[in-house]
Coordinates of C-alpha atoms in Angstrom, one line a residue:
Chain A
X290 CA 99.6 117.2 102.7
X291 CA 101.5 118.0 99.7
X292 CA 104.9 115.6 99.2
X293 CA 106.7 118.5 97.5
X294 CA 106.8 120.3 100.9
X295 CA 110.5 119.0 100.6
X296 CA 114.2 120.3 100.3
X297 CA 114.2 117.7 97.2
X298 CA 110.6 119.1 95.7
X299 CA 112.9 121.0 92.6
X300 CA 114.4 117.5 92.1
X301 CA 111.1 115.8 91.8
X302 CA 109.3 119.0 89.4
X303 CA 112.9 118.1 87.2
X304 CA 111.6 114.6 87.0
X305 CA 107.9 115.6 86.8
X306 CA 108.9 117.6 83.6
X307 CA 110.8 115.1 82.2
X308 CA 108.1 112.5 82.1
X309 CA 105.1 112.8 80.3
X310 CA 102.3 112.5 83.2
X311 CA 100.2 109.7 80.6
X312 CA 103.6 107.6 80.7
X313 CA 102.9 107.6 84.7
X314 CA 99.2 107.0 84.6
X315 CA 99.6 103.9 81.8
X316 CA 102.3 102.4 83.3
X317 CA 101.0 102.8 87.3
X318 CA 97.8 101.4 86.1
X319 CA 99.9 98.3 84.2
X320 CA 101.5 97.6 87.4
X321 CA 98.8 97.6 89.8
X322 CA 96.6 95.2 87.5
X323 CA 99.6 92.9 86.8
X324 CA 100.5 92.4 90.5
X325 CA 97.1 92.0 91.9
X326 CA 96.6 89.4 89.0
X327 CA 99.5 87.7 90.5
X328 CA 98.8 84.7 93.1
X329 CA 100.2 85.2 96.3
X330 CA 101.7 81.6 96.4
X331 CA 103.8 82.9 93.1
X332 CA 105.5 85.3 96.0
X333 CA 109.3 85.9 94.3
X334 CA 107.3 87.6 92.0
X335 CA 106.1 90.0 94.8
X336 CA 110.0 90.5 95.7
X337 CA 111.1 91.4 91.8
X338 CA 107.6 93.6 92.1
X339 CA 108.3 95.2 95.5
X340 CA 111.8 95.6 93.2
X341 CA 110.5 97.4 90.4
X342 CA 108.7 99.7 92.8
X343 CA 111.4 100.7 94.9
X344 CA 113.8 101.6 91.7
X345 CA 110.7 104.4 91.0
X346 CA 110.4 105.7 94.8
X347 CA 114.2 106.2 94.8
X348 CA 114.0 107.5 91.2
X349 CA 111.2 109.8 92.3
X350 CA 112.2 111.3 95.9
X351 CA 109.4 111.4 97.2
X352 CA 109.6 111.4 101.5
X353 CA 109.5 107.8 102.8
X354 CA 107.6 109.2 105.8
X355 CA 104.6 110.6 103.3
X356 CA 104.7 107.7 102.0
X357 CA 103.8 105.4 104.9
X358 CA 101.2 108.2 105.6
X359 CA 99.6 107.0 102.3
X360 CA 100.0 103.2 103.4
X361 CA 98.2 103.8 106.6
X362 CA 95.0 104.1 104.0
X363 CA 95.9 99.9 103.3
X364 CA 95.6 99.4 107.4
X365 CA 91.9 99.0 107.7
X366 CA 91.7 95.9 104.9
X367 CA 94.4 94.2 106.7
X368 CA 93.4 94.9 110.3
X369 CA 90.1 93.0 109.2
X370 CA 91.3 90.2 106.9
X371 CA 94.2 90.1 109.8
X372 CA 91.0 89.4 112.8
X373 CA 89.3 87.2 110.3
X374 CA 92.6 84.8 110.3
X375 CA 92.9 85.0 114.2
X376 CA 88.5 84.7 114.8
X377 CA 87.8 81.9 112.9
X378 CA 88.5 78.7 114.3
X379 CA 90.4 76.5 112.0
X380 CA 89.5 73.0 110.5
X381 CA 91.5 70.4 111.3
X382 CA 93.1 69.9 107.6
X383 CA 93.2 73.7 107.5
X384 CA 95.1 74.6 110.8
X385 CA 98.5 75.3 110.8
X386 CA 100.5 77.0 113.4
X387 CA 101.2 80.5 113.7
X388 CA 105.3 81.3 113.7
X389 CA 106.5 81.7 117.0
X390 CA 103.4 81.4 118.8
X391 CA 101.2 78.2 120.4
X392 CA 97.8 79.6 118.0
X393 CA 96.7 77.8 115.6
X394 CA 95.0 79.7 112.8
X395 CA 93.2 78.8 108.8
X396 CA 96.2 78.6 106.5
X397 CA 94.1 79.7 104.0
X398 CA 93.1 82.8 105.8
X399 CA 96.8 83.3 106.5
X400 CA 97.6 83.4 102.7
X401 CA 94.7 85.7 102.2
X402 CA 96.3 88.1 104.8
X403 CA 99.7 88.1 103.1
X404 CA 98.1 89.1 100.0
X405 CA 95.9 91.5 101.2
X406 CA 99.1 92.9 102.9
X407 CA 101.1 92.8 99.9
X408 CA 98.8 94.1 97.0
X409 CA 97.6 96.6 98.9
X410 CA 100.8 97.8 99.9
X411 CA 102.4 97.7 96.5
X412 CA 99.2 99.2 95.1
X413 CA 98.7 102.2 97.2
X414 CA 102.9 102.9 97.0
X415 CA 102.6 102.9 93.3
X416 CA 99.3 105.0 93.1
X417 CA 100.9 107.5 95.3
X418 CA 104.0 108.2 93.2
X419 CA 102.5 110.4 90.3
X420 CA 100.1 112.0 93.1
X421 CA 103.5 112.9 94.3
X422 CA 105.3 114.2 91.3
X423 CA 102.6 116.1 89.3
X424 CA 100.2 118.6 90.0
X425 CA 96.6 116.9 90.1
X426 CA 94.8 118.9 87.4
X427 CA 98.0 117.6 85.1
X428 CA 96.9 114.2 86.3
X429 CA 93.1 114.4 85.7
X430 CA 93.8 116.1 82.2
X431 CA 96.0 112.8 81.4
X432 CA 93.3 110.5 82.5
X433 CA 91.2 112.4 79.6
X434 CA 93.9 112.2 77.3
X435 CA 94.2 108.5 78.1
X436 CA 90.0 108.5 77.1
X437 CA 89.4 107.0 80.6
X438 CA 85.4 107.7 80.7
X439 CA 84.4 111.3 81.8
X440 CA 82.6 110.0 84.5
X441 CA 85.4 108.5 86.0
X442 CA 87.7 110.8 86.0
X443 CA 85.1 113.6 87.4
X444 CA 84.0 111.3 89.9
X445 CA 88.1 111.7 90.9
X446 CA 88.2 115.4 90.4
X447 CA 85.8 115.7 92.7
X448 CA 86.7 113.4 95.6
X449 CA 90.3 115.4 95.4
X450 CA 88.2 118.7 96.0
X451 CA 85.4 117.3 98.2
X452 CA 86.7 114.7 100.6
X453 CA 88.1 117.7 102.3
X454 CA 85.3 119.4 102.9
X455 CA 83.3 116.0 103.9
X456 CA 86.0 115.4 106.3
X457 CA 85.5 118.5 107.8
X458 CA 82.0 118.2 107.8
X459 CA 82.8 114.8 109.6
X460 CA 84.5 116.1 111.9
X461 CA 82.6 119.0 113.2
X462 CA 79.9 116.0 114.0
X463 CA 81.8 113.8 115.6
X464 CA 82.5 116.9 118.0
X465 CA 78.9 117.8 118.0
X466 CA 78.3 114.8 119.3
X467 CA 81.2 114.5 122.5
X468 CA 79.9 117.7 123.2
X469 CA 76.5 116.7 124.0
X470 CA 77.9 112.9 125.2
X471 CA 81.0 113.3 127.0
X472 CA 80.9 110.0 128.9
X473 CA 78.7 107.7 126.8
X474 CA 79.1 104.3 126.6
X475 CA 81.6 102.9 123.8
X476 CA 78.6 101.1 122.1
X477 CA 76.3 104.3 122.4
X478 CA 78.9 106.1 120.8
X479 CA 79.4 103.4 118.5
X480 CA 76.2 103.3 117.2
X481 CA 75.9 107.0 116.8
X482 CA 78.6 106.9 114.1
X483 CA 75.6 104.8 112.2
X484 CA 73.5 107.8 112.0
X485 CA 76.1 110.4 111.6
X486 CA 77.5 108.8 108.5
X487 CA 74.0 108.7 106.9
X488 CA 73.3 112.7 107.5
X489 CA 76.8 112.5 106.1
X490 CA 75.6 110.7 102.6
X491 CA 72.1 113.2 102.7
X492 CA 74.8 116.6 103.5
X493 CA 76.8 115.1 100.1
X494 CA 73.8 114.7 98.4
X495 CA 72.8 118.2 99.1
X496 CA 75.6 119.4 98.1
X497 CA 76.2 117.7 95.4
X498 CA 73.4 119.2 94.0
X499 CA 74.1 123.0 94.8
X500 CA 77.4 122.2 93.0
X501 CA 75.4 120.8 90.2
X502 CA 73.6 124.3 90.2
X503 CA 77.1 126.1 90.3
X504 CA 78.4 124.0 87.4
X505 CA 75.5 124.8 85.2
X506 CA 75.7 128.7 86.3
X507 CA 78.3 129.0 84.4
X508 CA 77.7 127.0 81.6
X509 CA 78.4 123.4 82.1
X510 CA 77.4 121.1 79.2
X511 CA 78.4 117.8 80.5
X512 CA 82.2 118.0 79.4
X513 CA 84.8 119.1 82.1
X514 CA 87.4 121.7 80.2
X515 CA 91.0 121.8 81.5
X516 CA 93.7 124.7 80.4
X517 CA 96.1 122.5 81.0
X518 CA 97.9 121.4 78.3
X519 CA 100.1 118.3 77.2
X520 CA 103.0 118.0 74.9
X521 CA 103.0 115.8 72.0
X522 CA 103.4 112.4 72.6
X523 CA 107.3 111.5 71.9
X524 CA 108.8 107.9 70.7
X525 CA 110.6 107.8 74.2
X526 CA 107.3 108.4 76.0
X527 CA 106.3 104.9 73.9
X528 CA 109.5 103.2 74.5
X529 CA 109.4 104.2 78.1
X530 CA 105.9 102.5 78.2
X531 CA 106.9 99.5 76.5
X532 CA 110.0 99.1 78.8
X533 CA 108.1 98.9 81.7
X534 CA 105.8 96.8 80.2
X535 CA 108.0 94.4 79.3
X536 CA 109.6 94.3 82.6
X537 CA 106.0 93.4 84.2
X538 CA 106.0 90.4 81.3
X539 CA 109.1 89.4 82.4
X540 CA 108.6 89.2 86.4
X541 CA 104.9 87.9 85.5
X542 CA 105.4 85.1 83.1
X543 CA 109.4 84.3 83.9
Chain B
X284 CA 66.7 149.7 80.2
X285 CA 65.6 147.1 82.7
X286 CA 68.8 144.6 83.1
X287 CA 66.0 142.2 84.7
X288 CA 62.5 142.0 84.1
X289 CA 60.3 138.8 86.3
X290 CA 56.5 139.1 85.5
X291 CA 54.4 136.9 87.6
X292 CA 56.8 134.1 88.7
X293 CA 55.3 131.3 90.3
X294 CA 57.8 128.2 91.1
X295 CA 56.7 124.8 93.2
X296 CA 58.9 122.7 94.7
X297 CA 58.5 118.8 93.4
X298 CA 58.0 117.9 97.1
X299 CA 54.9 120.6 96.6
X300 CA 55.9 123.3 98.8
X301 CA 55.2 126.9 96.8
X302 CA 58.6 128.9 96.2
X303 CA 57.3 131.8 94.6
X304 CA 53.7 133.0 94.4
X305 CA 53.4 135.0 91.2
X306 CA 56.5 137.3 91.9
X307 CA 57.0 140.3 89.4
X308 CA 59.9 142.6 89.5
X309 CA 61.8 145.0 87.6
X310 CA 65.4 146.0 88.1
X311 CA 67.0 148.9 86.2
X312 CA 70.7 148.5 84.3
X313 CA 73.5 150.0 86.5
X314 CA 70.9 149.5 89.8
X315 CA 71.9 147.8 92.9
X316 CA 69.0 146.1 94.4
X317 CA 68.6 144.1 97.7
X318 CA 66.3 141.5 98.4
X319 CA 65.2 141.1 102.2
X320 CA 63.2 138.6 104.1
X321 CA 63.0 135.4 106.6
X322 CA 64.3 132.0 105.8
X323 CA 62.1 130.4 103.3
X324 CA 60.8 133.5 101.6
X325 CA 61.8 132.2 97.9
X326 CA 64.9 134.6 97.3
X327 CA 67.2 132.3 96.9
X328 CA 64.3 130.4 94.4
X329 CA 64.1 133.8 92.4
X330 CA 67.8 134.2 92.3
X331 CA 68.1 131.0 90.8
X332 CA 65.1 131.8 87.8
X333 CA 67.6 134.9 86.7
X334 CA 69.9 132.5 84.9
X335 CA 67.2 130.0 84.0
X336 CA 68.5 126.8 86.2
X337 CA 65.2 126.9 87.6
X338 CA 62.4 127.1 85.1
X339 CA 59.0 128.2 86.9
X340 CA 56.0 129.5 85.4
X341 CA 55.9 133.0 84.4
X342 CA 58.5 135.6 82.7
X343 CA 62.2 136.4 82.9
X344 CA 63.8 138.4 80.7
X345 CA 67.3 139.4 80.8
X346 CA 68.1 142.5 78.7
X347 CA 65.0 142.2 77.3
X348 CA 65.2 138.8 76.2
X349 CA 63.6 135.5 77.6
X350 CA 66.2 133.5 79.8
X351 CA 65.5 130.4 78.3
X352 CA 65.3 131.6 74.7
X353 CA 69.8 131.6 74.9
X354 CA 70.4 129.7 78.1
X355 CA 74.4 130.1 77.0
X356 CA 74.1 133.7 76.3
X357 CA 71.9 134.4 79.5
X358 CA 74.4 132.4 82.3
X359 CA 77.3 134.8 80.2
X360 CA 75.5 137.7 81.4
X361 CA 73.7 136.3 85.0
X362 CA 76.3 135.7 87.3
X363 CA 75.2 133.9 90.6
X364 CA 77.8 134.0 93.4
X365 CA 76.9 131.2 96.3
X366 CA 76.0 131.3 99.8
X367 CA 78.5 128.5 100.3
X368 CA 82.0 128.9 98.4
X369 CA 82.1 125.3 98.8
X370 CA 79.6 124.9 96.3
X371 CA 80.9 127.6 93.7
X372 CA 84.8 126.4 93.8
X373 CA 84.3 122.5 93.1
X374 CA 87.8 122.6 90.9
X375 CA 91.0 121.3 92.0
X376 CA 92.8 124.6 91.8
X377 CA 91.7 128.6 92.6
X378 CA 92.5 128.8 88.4
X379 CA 90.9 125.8 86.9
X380 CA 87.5 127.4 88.9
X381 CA 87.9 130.7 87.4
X382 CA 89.0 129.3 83.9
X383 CA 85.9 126.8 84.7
X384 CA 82.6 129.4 82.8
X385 CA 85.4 130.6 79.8
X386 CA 86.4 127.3 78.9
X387 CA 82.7 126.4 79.0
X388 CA 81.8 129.8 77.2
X389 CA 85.0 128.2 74.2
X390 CA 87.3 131.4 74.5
X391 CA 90.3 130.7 73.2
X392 CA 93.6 129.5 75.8
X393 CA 95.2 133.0 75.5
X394 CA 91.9 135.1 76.5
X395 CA 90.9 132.5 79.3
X396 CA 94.4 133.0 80.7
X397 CA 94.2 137.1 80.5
X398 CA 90.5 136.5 81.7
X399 CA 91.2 134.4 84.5
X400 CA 94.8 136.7 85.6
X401 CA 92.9 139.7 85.1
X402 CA 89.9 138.3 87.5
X403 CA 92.0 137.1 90.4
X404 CA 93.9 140.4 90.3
X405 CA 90.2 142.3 90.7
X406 CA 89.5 140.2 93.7
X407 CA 93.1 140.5 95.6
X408 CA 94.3 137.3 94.8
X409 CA 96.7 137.7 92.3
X410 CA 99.6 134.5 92.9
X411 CA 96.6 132.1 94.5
X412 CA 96.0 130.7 91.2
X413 CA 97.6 127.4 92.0
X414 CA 96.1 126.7 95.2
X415 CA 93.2 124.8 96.7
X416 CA 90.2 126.0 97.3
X417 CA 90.4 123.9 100.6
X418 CA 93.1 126.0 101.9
X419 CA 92.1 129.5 101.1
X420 CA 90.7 131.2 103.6
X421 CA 86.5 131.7 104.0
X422 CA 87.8 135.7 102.8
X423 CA 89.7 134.4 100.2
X424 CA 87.1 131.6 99.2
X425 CA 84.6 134.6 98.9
X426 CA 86.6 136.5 96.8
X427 CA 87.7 133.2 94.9
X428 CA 83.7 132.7 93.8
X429 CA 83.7 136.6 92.6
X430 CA 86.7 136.0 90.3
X431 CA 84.7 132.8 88.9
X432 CA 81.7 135.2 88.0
X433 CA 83.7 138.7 86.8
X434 CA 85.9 136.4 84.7
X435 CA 83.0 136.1 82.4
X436 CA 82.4 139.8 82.0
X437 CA 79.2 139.1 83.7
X438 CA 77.3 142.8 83.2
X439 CA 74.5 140.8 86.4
X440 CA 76.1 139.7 89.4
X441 CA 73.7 137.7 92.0
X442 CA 74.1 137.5 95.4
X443 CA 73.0 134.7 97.9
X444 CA 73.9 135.8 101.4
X445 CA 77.7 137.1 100.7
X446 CA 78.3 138.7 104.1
X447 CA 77.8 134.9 105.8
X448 CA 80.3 133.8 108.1
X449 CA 82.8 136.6 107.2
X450 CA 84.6 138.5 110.0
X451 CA 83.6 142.4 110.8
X452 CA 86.9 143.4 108.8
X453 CA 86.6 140.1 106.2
X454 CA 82.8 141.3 105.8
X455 CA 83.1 144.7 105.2
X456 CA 86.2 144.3 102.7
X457 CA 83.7 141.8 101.2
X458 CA 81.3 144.9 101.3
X459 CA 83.7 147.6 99.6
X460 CA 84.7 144.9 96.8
X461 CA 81.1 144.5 96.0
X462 CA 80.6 148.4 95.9
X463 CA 83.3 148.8 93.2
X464 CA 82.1 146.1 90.9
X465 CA 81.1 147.5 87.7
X466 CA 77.8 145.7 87.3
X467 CA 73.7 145.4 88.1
X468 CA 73.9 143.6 91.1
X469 CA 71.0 142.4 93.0
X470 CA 72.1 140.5 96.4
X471 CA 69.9 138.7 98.4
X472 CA 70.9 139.0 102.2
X473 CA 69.5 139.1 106.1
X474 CA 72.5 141.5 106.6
X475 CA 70.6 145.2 106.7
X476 CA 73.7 147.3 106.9
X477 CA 75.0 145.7 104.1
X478 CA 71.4 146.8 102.6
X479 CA 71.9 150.0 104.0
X480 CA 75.7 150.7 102.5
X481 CA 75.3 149.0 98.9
X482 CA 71.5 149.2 97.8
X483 CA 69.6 151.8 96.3
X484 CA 66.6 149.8 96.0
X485 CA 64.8 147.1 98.5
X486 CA 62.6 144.4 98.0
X487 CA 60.9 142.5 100.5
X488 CA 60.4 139.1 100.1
X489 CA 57.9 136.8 102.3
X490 CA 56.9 133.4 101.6
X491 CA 56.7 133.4 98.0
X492 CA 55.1 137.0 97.5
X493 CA 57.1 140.5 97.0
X494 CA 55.7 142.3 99.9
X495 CA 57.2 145.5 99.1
X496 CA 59.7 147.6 97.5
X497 CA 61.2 150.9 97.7
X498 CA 64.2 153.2 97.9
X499 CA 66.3 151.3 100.3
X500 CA 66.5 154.5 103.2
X501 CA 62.5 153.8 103.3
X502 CA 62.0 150.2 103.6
X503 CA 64.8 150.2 106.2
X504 CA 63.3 153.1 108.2
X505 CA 59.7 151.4 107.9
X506 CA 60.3 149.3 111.6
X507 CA 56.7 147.8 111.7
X508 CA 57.2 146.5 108.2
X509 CA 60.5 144.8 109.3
X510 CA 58.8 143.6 112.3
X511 CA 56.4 142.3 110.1
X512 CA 58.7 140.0 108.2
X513 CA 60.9 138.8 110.7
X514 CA 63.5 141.3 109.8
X515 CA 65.3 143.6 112.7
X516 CA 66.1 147.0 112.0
X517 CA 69.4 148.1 111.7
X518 CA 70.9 149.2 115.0
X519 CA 72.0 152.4 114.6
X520 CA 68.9 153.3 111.4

């Protein structure tokens, strides 16, 4: 899973050390906001966007191919939004015709698609990028040090440790249940996955509350402690900040 | 001195089903106890009173002193290792779970480092700091919740089930680290020759009541009392 499984993994801990992880987190989070506030009709500013972003992948290393791994997490939204456009029949005022084809689909659905495709896209690339670089309790202790609220950032503490385990647990149904219905119908099996994903949400509950049990074993008081420590905030980490910053200002209200 | 003393525990369940019928039970400092019976007997219930996350009606003391009197001081000497390591490692890394009870505890950085280097290297897994808990093995994921309990110089170490799911060479390694631990322990299991290698005591446990206890060469040899509660004699006892 990990990025760093990479000849260019010492390149990346160089830059990981380099920049201070909050720098990351402040100026991903400024990025994502700022282009998902940004209409999709005001698209050049999706290109200098898409720009900024691909200055930090190269900057970063990271493997191209992980990368699209990531994206494939965007596919369901657009797969939807993208049978919405072709389902719904068109109004007459609404309907214009699909490039290179005879269909004739809702223009407004097909601006909703492209930006759909497009946030998502650029979203889930920038997210990925200090996943990639730092070590995830670095990135968690950030999000405290950046006074995100505790319950946020354990809620994400604990999806990086648990949706493993859930997945697992996921699986081991899903093959519980070709075991006992090797040729069902698709609807049959279908409608299974209703059921399984509900004894999923009572297994999680469950467990969330022997982990709760485990947690207060050994003293938890409602604050999650990380050794993991920071160093001092530097004026380049603020002009770093500020540059980027001003960059999204510039591509936003140029 | 008694490390734990229970006087007439009873515990119900909000749903109303009885965990523990008026259990009383005393276990000696340096002793190694095991704790026997079916599926729904309440050990796992009593476990959870010795380091007062359940709160039912009747006595614990730990060293003397009521659990809930110092909850803080009481979970620094009770530790409880789980069934499930999946429910004891919830951290991102093998570390940040061992460092988890110290940094709750407040030691200071440099200790909770030593602590938590020092624990890892007492459970084989010295260099795994870093890791996942996902990606350890069930062996190592065992071990992993051990480290989380010695690093807080626990002088109790609870049991739920540790043999489960282990391998015959994972289980008994499991069983020899357990041996050399140098604590009370009291370890709540279905697995008889685990009984028969560690314990010096037995209790028996059935639905809610202490049905007996004894040296643990008795209560193993005693076949219609095993019988009894649903529990099969070791094969070759």
């Amino acid at each position: 899973m990990s990025p760093c499984d990479h000849p260019e993994q010492a390149t990346r801990r160089a830059l990981a050390r380099r920049v201070d992880p909050r720098v990351a987190v402040v100026c991903v989070l400024a990025f994502v906001t700022v282009q998902a506030a940004t209409p999709i009709e005001e698209w050049p500013r999706f290109v200098a966007y898409a720009g900024l972003l691909l200055i930090a992948v190269i900057a970063s290393r990271v493997s191209l191919v992980w990368l699209l791994k990531r994206l494939a997490l965007a596919l369901p939204f657009v797969i939807a939004v993208a049978m919405s456009t072709l389902l719904v029949r068109p109004s007459a005022d609404s309907a214009v015709r699909l490039p290179g084809t005879d269909l004739m689909v809702s223009g407004p659905l097909l601006i909703l698609l492209a930006s759909v495709a497009a946030k998502a896209t650029l979203s889930i690339v920038a997210l990925s990028l200090p996943v990639a670089l730092w070590d995830f309790p670095v990135l968690v202790r950030a999000l405290q040090a950046l006074r995100i609220p505790r319950l946020f950032v354990m809620l994400i503490a604990f999806m990086w440790r648990y949706v493993y385990v859930l997945g697992d647990e996921a699986r081991r149904m899903v093959q519980a249940r070709d075991a006992r219905s090797p040729r069902g119908r698709l609807v049959r099996r279908v409608l299974v996955v209703g059921s399984m994903a509900g004894s999923l949400f009572v297994r999680g509950y469950e467990r969330a509350e022997r982990v709760g049990q485990a947690m207060v074993a050994r003293g938890y008081d409602g604050r999650l402690r990380l050794l993991v420590p920071l160093r001092r905030f530097r004026a380049a980490d603020a002009a770093a900040v500020l540059v980027v910053a001003g960059a999204l200002c510039a591509m936003r209200l140029a | 001195m008694n490390a734990i003393e229970v006087t007439n525990l009873h515990y119900t369940y909000p749903d109303g089903t009885h965990g523990l019928r008026g259990v009383s039970l005393c276990v000696p400092e340096g002793a190694c106890l095991g704790m026997v019976g079916p599926n729904g007997a309440g050990k796992s219930t009593l476990l959870l009173h010795l380091n007062g996350i359940l709160n039912g009606h009747g006595g614990v003391r730990v060293f003397g002193k009521p659990v809930h009197e110092d909850l803080q001081a009481a979970r620094q000497i009770v530790g409880l290792v789980f069934q499930n390591p999946d429910d004891q490692l919830f951290m991102p890394t093998v570390f940040d779970d061992v460092a988890f009870g110290p940094l709750n505890l407040g030691w200071p950085e440099e200790r909770v480092r030593e602590a938590v280097t020092r624990a890892l290297e007492s459970v084989g897994l010295t260099g795994h700091g870093d890791r996942s808990p996902h990606h350890l093995s069930l062996g190592e994921q065992k071990r992993a919740s051990i480290a989380t309990v010695l690093v807080m110089d626990c002088r109790i170490v609870v049991f739920d089930e540790p043999t489960t799911g282990l391998d015959p060479r994972g289980r008994w390694e499991f069983i020899d680290l357990i041996r050399d631990l140098p604590a009370t322990k009291i370890i709540a299991t279905h697995d008889l020759d685990l009984v028969r290698e560690l314990c010096d005591r037995v209790v028996v446990m059935d639905d809610g009541h202490l049905v007996a206890e004894g040296p643990a060469a008795d209560v193993l040899a005693d076949q219609e009392l095993l019988e009894e509660h649903g529990l099969a004699k070791p094969l070759d006892g």
